[in-house]
Short mmCIF file of C-alpha atoms in Angstrom, two decimals:
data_model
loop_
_atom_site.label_atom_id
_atom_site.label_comp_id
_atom_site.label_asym_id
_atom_site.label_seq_id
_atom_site.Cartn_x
_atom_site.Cartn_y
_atom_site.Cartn_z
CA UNK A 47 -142.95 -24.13 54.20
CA UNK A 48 -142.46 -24.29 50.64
CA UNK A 49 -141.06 -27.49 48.54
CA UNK A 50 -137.75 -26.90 46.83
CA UNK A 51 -134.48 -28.28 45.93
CA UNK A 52 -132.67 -29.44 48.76
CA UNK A 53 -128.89 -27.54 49.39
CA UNK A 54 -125.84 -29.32 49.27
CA UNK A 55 -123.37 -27.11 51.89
CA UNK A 56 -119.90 -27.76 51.12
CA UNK A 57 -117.94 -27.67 54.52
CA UNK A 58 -114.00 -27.31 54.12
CA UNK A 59 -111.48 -29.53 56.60
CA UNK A 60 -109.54 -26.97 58.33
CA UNK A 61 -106.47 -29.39 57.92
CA UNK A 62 -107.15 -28.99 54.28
CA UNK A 63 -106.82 -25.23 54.61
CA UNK A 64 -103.94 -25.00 56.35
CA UNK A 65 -101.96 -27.52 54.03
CA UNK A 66 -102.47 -25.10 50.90
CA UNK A 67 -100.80 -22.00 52.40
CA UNK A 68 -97.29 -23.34 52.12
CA UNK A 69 -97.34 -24.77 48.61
CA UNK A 70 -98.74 -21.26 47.48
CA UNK A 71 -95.69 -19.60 49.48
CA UNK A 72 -93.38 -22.06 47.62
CA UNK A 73 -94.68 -21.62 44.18
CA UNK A 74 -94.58 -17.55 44.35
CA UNK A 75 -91.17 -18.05 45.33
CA UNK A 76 -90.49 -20.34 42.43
CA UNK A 77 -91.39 -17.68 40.20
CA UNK A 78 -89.68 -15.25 41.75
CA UNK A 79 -86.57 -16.90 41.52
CA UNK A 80 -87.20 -17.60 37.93
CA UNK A 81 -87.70 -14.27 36.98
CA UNK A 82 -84.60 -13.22 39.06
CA UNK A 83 -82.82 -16.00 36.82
CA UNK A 84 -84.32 -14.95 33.55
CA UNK A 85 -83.62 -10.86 34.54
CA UNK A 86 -80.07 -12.08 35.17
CA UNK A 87 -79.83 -14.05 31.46
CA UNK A 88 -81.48 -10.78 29.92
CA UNK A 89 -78.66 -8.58 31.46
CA UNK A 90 -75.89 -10.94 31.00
CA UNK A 91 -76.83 -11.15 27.36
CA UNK A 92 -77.16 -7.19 27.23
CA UNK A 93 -73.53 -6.90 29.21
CA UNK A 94 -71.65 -9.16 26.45
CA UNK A 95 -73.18 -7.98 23.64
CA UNK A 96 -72.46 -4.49 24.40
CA UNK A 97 -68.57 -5.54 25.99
CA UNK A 98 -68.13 -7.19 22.40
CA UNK A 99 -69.60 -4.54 20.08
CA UNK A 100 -67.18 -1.72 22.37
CA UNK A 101 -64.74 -4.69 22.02
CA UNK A 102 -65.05 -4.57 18.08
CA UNK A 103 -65.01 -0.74 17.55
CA UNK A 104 -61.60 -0.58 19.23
CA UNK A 105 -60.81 -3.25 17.17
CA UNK A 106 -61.93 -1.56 13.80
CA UNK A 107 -60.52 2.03 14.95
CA UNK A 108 -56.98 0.35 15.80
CA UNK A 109 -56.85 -1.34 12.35
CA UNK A 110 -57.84 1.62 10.63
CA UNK A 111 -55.44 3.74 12.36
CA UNK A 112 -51.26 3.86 11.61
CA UNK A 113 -48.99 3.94 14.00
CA UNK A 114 -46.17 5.81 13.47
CA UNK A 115 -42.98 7.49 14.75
CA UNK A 116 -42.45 11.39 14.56
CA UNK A 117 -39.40 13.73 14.70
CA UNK A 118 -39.59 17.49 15.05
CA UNK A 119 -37.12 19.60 12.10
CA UNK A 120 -34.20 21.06 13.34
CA UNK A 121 -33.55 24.74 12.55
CA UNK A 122 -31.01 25.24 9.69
CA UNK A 123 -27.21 26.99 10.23
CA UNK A 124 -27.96 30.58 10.07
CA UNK A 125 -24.92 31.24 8.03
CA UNK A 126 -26.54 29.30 4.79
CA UNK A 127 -23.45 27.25 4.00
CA UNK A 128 -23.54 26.04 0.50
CA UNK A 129 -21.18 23.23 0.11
CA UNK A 130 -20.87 21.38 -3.56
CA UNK A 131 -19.33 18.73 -4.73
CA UNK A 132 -16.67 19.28 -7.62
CA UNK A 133 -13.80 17.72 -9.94
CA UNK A 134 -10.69 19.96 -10.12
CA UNK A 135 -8.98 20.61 -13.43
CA UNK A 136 -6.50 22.17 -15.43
CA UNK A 137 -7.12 26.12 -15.86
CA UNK A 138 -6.05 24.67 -19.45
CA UNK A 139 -6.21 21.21 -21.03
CA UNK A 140 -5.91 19.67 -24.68
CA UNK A 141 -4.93 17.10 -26.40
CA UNK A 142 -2.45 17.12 -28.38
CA UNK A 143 -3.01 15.16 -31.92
CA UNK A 144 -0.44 14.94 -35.00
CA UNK A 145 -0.51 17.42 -37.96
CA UNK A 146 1.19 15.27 -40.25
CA UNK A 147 0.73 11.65 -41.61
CA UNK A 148 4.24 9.80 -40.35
CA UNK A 149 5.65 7.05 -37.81
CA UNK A 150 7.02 8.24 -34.24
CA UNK A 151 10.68 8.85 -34.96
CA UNK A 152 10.74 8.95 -30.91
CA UNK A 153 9.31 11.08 -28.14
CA UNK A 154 11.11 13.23 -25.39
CA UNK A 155 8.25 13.75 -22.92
CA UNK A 156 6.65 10.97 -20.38
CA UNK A 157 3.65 11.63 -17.92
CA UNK A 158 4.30 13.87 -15.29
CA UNK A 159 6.63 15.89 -16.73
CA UNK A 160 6.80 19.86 -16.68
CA UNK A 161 7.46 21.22 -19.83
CA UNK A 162 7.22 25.17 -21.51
CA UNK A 163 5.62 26.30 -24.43
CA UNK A 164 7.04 25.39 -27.60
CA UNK A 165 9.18 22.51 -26.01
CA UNK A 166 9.31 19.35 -28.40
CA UNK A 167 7.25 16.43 -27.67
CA UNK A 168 7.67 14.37 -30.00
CA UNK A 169 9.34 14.18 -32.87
CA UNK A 170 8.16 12.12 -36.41
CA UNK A 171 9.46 10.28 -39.57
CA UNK A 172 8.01 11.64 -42.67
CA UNK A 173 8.81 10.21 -45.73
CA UNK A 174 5.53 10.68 -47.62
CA UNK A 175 5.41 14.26 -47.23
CA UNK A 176 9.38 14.26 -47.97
CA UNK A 177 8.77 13.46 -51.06
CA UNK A 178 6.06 15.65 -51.33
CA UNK A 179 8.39 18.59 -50.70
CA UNK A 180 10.58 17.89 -53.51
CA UNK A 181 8.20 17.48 -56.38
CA UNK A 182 6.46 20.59 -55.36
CA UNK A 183 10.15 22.35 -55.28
CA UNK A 184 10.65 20.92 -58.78
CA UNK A 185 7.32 21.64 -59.90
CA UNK A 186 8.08 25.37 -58.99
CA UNK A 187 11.48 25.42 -60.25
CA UNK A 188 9.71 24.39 -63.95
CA UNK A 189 7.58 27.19 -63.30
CA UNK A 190 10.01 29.29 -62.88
CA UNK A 191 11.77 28.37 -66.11
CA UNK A 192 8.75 28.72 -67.74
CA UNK A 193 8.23 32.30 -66.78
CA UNK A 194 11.91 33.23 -67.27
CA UNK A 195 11.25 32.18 -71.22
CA UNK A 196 7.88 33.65 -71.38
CA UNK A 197 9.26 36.91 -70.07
CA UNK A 198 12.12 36.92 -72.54
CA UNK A 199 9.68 36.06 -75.20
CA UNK A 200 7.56 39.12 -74.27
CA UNK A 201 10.18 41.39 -74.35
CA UNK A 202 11.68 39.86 -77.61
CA UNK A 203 7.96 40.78 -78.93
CA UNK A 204 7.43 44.18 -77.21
CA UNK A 205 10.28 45.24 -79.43
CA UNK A 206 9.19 43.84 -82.46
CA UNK A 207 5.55 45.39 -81.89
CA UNK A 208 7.44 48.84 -81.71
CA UNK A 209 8.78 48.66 -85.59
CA UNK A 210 5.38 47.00 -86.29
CA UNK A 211 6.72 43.45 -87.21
CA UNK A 212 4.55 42.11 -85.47
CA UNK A 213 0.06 42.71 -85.03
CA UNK A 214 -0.88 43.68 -81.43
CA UNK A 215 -2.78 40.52 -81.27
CA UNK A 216 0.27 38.50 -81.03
CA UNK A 217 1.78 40.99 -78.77
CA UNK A 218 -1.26 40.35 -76.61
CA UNK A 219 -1.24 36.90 -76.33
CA UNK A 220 2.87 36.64 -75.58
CA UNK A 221 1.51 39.36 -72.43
CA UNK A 222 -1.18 36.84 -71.46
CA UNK A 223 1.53 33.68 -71.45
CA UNK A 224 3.76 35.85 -69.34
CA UNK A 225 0.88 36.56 -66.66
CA UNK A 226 0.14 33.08 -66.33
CA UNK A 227 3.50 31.97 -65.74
CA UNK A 228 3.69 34.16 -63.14
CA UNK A 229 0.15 32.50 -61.82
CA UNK A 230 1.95 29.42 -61.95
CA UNK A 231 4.93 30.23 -60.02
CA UNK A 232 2.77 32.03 -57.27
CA UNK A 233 1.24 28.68 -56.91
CA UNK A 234 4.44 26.15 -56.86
CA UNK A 235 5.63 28.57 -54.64
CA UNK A 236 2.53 28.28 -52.06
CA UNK A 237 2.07 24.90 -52.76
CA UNK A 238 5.92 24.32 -51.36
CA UNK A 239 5.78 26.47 -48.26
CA UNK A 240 2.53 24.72 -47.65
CA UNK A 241 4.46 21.28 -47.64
CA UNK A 242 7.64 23.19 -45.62
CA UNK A 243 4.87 23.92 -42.94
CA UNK A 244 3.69 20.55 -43.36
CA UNK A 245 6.97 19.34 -42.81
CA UNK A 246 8.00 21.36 -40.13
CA UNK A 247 4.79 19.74 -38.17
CA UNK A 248 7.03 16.69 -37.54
CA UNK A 249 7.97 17.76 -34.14
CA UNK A 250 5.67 18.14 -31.71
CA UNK A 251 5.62 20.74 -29.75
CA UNK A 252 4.00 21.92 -26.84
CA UNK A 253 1.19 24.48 -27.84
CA UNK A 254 1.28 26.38 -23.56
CA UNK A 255 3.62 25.30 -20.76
CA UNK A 256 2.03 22.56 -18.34
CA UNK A 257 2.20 19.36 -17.58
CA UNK A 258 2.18 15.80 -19.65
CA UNK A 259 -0.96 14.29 -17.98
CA UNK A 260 -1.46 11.58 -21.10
CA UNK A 261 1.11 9.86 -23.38
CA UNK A 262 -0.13 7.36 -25.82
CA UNK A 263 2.73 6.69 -28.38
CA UNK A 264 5.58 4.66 -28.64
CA UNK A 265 8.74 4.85 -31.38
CA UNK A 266 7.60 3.29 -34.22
CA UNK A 267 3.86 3.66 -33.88
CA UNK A 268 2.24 4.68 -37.33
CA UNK A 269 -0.06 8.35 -36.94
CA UNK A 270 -2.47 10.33 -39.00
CA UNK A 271 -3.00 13.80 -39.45
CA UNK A 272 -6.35 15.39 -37.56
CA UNK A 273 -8.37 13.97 -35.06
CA UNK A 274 -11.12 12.91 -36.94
CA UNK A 275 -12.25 9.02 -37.26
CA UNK A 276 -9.87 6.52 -35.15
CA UNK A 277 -7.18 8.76 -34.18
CA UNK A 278 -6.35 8.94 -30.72
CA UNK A 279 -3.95 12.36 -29.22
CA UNK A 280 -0.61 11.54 -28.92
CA UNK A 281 -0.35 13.33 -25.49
CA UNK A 282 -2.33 15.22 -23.29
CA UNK A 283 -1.36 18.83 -21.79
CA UNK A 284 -2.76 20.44 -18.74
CA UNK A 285 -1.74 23.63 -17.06
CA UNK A 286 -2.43 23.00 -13.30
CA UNK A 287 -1.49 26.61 -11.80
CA UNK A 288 -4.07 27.65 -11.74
CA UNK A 289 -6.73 25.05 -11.44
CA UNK A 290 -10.70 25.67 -11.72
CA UNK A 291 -13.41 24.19 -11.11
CA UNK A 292 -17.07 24.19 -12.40
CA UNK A 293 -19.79 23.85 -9.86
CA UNK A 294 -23.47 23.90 -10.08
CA UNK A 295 -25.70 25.75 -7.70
CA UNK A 296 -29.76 25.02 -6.94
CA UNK A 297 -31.73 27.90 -7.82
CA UNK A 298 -32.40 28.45 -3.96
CA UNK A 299 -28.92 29.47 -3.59
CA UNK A 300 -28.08 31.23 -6.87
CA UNK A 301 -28.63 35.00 -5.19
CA UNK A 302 -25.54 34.44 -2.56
CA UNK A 303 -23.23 33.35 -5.02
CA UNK A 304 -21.25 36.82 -6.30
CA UNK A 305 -18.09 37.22 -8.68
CA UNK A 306 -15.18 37.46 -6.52
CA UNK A 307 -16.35 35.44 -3.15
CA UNK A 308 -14.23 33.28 -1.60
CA UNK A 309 -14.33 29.86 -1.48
CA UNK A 310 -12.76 26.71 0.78
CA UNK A 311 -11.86 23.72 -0.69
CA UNK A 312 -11.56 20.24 0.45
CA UNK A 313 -10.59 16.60 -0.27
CA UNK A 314 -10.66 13.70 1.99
CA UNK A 315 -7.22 12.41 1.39
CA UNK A 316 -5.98 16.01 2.99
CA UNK A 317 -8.01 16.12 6.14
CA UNK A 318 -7.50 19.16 8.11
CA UNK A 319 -6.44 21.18 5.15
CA UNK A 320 -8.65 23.91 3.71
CA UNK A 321 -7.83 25.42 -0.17
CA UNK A 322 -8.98 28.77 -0.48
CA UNK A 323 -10.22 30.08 -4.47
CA UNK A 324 -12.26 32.77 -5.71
CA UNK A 325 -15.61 32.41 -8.22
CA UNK A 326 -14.47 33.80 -11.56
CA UNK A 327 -17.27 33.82 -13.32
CA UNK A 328 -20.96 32.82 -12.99
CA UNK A 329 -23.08 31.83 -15.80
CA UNK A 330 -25.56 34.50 -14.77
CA UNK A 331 -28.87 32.27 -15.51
CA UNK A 332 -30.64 29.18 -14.39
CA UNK A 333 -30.08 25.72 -16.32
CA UNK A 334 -34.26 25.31 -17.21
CA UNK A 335 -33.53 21.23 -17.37
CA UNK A 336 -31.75 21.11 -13.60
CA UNK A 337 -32.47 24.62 -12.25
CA UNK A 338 -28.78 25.43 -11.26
CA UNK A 339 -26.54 28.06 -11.98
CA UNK A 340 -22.89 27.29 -13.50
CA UNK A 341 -20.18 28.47 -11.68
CA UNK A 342 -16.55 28.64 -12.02
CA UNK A 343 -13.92 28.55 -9.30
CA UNK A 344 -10.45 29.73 -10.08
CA UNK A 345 -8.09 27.56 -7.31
CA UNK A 346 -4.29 28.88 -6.99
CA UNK A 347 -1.88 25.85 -7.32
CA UNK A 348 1.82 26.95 -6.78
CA UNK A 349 3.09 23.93 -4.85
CA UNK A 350 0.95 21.87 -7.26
CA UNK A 351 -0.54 19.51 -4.04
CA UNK A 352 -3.78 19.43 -6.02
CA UNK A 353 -4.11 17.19 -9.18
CA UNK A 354 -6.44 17.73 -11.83
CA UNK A 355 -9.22 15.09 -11.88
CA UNK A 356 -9.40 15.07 -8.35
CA UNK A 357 -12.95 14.94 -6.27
CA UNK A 358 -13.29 17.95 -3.41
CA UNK A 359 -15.75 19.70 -1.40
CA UNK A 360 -16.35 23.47 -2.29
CA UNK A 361 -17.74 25.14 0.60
CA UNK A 362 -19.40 28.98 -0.31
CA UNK A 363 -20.37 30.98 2.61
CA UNK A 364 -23.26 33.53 2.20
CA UNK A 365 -25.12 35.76 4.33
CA UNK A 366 -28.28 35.40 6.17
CA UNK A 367 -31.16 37.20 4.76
CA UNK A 368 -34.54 38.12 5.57
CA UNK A 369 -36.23 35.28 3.49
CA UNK A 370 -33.98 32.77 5.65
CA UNK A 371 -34.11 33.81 9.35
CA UNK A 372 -37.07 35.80 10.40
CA UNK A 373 -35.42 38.67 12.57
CA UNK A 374 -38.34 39.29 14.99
CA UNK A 375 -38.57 35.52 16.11
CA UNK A 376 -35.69 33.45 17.44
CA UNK A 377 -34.10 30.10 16.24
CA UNK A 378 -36.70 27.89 16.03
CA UNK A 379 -38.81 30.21 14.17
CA UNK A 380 -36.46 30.09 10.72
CA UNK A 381 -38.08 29.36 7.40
CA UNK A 382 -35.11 26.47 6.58
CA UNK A 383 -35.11 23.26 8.52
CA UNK A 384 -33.45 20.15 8.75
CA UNK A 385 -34.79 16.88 8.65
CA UNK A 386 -34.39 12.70 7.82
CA UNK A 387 -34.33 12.01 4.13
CA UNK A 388 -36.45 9.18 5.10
CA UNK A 389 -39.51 12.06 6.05
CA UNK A 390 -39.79 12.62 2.24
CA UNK A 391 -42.51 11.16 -0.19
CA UNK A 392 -42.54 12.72 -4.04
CA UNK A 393 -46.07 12.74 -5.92
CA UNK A 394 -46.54 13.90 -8.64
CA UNK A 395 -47.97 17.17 -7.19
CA UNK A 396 -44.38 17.80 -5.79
CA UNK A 397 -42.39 17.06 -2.51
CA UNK A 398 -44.69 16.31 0.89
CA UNK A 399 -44.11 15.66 4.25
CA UNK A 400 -46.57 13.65 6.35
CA UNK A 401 -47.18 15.12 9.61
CA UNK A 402 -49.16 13.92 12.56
CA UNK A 403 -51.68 17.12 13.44
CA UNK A 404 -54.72 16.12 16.04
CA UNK A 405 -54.53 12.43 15.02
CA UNK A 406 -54.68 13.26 11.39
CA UNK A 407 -52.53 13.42 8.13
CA UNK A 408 -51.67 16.46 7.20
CA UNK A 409 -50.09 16.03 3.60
CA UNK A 410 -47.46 19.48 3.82
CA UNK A 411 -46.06 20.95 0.27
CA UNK A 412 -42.53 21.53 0.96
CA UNK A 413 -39.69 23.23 -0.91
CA UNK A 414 -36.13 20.74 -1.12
CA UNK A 415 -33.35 23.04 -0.33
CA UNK A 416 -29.32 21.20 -0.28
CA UNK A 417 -28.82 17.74 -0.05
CA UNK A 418 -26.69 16.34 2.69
CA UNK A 419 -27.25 12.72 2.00
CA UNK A 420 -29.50 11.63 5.14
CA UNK A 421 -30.26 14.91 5.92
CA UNK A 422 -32.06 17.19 3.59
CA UNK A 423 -32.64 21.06 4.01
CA UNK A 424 -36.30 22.27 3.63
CA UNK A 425 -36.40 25.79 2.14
CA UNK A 426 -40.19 26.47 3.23
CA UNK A 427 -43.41 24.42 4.56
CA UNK A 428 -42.25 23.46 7.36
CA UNK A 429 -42.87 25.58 11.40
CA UNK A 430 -40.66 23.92 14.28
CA UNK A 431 -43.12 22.91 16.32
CA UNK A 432 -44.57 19.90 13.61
CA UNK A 433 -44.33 16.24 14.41
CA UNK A 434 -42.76 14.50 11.12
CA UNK A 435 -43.71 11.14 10.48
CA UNK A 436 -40.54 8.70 10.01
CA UNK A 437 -40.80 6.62 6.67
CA UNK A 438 -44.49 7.22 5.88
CA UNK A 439 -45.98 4.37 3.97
CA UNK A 440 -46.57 5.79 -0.02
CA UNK A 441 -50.38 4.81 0.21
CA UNK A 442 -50.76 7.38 3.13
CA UNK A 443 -53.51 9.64 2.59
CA UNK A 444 -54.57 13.23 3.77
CA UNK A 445 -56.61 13.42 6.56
CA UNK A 446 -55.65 9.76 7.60
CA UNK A 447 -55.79 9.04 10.96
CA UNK A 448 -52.79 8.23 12.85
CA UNK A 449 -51.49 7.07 16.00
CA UNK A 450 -48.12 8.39 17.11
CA UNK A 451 -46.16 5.40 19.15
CA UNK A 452 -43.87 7.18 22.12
CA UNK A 453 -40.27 5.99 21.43
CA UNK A 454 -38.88 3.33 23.20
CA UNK A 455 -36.61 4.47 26.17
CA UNK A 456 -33.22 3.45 24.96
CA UNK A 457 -31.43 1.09 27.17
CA UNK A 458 -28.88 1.66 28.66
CA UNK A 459 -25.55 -1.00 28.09
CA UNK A 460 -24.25 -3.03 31.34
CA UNK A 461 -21.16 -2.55 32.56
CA UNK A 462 -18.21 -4.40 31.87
CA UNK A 463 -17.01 -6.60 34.33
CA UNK A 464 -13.64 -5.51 35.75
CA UNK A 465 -10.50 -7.26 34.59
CA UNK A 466 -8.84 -9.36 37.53
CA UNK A 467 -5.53 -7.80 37.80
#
């Protein structure tokens, strides 16, 4: 048997053996657990991060969206209605101003009063043209002796000339004094029944038959001629049967307005009552500065209840046409809406409505028909089945998106208790 190494034979206690088996047990379970924990961390980290970036999008998209209210148009009347506002006045008013320099000798005629043509106003104190009149009579009256001498003289010479006493030279220049005392007389005489007229101006009359709206003198008040510089009218004349008035229709409107059409008129302080005129004329083309027609309404006034310089309502009925109501579609299909004032914004591009289409802006070019204060007529742009947004903000933009807020259901008021009787 050979030499060697000796072997060293490790035994293991079974004791030993069985003592390890547990703490391996415990130590896979330890990093089970762990990696349970640390799978848990992982997905809670992955849960909030993606709850708060969700969480900030909804933020970002609600503060980048408006919120805003809408109204849907309202179909216009079908009968196209045109009602202006107007100031009634006389069919015929002036002033009336002096003709002649004087001082009010005293006046006959107060405010309010009816008076017929050629009826005296007024009457004046002239002194200055008094004395105007009687040099100019004198003046002609030494024209007139001058002509009677120069006539003699050229008859006294004519004769002469005939038995040749005297040269045709002389003859010729007595004929040439006679013509121009003539000239002169012609021109006292004009120059006196100028002053006579001038004179006669010192009553005032009334120039058409009317009424005294205006009276601005008193006796004694001092007046010039003309109404040029300072010089106020001494009264003021106004023929109130009939009246007219002078109204100004949009462009949109100017095609139903026809010579002859009747008319109702209006004023507040006769509620109930309706005035019925006629259009007289029509100015027959479009102002370029505020694209309206003139028009004038003639309004009968027999029982004078209407006063000149009074505020009415002028309603003008027209008919519907094809470019207002579409025939083959019914109400809510018409061309001409209604809607809030406060729907309006004004670029410089023109009128737009905002309206809420899909969640966008859509920025609508509209035509502005009659104004009825907080309503507002919309020619065409407009269908009935948009969604106008209520006082859009002036930095809205197209294509903006929007978020239309349901209106709040209104509520309804609580009964009153009952009284104890």
């Amino acid at each position: 048997m050979a030499d060697g190494p000796p072997h060293h034979v490790v035994t293991v206690d079974p004791i030993e053996q069985v003592d390890r088996g547990p703490a391996m047990r415990r130590a896979r379970w330890v990093v089970i657990v762990v990696a349970v924990l640390l799978a848990l961390g992982a997905a809670r980290t992955l849960i909030n991060r993606y709850t708060n970036a969700h969480a900030l999008e909804r933020q970002v998209s609600a503060q980048t969206s408006r919120y805003v209210n809408t109204t849907a148009p309202k179909p216009a009347k079908a009968n196209r209605e045109l009602t202006l506002p107007g100031t009634l006045q006389g069919y015929v008013e002036s002033p009336i101003y002096a003709r002649t320099s004087g001082y009010v000798l005293r006046w006959y005629k107060d405010i309010g009063a009816h008076v017929d043509k050629g009826e005296v106003l007024a009457l004046l104190d002239t002194p200055e043209v008094d004395q105007e009149l009687n040099q100019a009579q004198a003046a002609r009256n030494q024209a007139a002796a001058r002509r009677a001498l120069a006539q003699t003289s050229l008859t006294r010479w004519q004769n002469l000339r005939q038995k040749d006493a005297v040269s045709q030279q002389e003859l010729d220049e007595r004929t040439s004094a006679a013509n121009q005392s003539q000239a002169d007389l012609a021109a006292a005489e004009a120059n006196v029944r100028r002053l006579q007229e001038l004179q006669g101006f010192r009553r005032v009359v009334a120039p058409f038959a009317g009424v005294v709206t205006k009276r601005n003198v008193d006796v004694g008040a001092l007046v010039n001629a003309g109404n040029a510089g300072a010089n106020r009218e001494l009264f003021t004349l106004a023929q109130t049967d009939p009246l007219r008035i002078y109204l100004y229709v949009p462009q949109a409107y100017s095609q139903q307005v026809k010579v002859g059409q009747d008319v109702a008129v209006t004023l507040a302080e006769l509620p109930g009552q309706t005035f019925h005129g006629t259009i007289a004329r029509a100015s027959g083309a479009i102002d370029a500065a505020t694209r309206t027609m003139q028009v004038e309404v003639q309004l009968p006034n027999k029982e004078g209840r209407l006063l000149p310089g009074a505020y009415v309502q002028v309603a003008i009925k027209g008919k519907t046409t094809g470019a207002d109501v579409d025939t083959n579609a019914d109400a809510s299909a018409s061309t001409a809406f209604i809607v809030p004032t406060n729907t309006l914004l004004f670029r410089k591009e023109g009128p737009r409505i905002a309206i809420a289409q899909n969640g966008r802006v859509d920025l609508r070019p509209v035509t502005i028909g009659r104004d009825y204060g907080r309503t507002v007529e919309i020619v065409s742009g407009l269908k009935a089945t948009d969604a106008l947004i209520l006082n859009p903000a002036d930095s809205i933009e197209q294509g903006e998106a929007v978020t239309i807020v349901a209106p709040a259901p209104a509520s309804v008021p609580a009964a009153s208790a009952p009284h104890a009787s």
